[in-house]
PDB file of C-alpha atoms in Angstrom:
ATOM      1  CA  UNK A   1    -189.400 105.258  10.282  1.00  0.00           C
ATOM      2  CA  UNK A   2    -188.971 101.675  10.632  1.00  0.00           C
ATOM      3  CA  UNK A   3    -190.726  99.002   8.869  1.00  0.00           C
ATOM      4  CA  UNK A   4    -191.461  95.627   8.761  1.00  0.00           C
ATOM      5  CA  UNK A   5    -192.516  92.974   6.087  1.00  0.00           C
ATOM      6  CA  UNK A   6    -194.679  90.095   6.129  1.00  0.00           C
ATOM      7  CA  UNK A   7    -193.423  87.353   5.314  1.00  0.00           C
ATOM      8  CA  UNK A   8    -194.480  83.278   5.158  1.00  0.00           C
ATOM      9  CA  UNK A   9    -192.468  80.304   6.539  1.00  0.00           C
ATOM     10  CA  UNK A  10    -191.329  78.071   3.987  1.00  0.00           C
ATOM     11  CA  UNK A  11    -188.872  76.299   5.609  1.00  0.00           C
ATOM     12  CA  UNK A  12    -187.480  76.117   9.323  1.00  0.00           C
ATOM     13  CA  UNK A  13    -183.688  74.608  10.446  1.00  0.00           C
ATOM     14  CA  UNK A  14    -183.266  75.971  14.377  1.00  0.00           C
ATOM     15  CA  UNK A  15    -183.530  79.976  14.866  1.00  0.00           C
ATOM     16  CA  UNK A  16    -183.337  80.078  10.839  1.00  0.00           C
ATOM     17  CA  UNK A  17    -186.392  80.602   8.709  1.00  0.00           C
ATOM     18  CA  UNK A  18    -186.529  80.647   4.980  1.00  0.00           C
ATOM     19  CA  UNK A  19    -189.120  82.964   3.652  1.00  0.00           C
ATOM     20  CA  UNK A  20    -191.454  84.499   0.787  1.00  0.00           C
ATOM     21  CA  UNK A  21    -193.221  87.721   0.023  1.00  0.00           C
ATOM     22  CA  UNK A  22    -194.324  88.571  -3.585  1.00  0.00           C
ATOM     23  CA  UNK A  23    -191.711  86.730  -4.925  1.00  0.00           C
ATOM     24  CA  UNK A  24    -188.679  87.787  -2.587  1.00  0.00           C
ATOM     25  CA  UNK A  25    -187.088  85.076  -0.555  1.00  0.00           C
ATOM     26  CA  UNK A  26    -184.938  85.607   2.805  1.00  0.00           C
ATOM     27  CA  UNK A  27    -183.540  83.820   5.166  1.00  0.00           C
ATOM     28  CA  UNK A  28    -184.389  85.383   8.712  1.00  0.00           C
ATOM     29  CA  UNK A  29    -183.413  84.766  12.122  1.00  0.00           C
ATOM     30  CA  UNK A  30    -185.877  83.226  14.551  1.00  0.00           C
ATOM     31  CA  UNK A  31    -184.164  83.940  17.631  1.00  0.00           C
ATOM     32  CA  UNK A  32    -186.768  87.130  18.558  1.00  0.00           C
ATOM     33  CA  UNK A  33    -189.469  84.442  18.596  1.00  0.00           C
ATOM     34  CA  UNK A  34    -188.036  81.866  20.297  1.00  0.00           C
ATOM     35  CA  UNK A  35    -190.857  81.571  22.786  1.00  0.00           C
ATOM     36  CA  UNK A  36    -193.414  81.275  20.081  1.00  0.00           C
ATOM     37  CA  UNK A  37    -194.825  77.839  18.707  1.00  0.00           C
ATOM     38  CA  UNK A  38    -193.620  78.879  14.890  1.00  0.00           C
ATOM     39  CA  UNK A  39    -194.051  76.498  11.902  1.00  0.00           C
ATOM     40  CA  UNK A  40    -193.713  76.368   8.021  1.00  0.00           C
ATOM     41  CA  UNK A  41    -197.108  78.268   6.392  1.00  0.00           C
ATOM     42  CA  UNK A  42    -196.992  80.961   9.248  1.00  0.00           C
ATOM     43  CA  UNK A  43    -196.887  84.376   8.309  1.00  0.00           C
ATOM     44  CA  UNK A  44    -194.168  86.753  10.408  1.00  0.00           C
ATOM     45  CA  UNK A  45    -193.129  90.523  10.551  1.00  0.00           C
ATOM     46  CA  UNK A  46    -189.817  90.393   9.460  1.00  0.00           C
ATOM     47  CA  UNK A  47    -187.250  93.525  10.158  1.00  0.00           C
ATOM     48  CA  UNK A  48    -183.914  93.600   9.062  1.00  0.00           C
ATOM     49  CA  UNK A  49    -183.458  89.767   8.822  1.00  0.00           C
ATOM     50  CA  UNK A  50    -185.384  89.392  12.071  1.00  0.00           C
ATOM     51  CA  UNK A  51    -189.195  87.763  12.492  1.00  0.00           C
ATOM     52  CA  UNK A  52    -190.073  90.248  15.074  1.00  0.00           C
ATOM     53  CA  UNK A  53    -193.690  88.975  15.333  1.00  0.00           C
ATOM     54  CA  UNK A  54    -195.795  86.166  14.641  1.00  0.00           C
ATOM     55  CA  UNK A  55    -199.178  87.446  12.654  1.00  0.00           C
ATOM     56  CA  UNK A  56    -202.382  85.968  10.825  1.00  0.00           C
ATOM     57  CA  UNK A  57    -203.094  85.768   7.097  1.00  0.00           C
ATOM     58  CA  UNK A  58    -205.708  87.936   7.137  1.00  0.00           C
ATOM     59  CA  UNK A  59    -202.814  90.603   9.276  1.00  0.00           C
ATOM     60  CA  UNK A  60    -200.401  89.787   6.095  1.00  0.00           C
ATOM     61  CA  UNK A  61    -202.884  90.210   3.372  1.00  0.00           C
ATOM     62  CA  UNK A  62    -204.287  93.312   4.507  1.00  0.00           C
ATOM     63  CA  UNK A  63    -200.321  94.948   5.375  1.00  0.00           C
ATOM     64  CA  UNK A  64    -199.271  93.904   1.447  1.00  0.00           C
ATOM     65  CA  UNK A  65    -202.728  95.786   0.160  1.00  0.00           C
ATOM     66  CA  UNK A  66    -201.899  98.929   2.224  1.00  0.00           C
ATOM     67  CA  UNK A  67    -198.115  98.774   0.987  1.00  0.00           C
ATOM     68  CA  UNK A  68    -198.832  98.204  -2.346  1.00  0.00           C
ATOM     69  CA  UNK A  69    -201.272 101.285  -2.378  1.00  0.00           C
ATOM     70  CA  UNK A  70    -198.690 103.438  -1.264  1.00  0.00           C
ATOM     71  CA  UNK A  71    -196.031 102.440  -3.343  1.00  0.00           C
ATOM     72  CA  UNK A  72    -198.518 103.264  -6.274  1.00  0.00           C
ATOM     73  CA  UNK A  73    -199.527 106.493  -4.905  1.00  0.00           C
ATOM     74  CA  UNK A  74    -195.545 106.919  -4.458  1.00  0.00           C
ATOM     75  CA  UNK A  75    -195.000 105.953  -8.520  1.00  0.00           C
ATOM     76  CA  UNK A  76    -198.155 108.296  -9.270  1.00  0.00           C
ATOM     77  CA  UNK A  77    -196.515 111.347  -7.939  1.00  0.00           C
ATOM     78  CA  UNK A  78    -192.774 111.319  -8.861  1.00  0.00           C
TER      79      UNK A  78
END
């Protein structure tokens, strides 16, 4: 299974992004999006070092509360 994280733009220099998510910061490639209008405060997928897809805050908020339900149902059951 793949999966992607979202993450928010804090900082942009060409393809390159700098970004945050609960207190993790990347730096992730841009170059999937290049067609896109992207700019610091947006929220992206990211996958493996690559923003794969451009998505709202309401699209980010709502993928962190489902992942952070299963990785306490995970911690409940080992």
């Amino acid at each position: 299974m793949c999966l992607a994280v979202p993450m928010q733009i804090t900082k942009i220099d060409g393809f390159n992004a700098h970004c945050v998510a609960k207190g993790i910061e990347r730096d992730v490639s841009l170059f999937l999006l290049q067609d896109e209008t992207i700019k610091t405060g947006d929220y992206l997928l990211i996958h493996v070092g690559y923003a794969i897809q451009k998505i709202s805050v309401e699209e980010a908020l709502s993928t962190w509360e489902l992942l952070d339900q299963l990785f306490t149902e995970d911690e409940l059951s080992a």
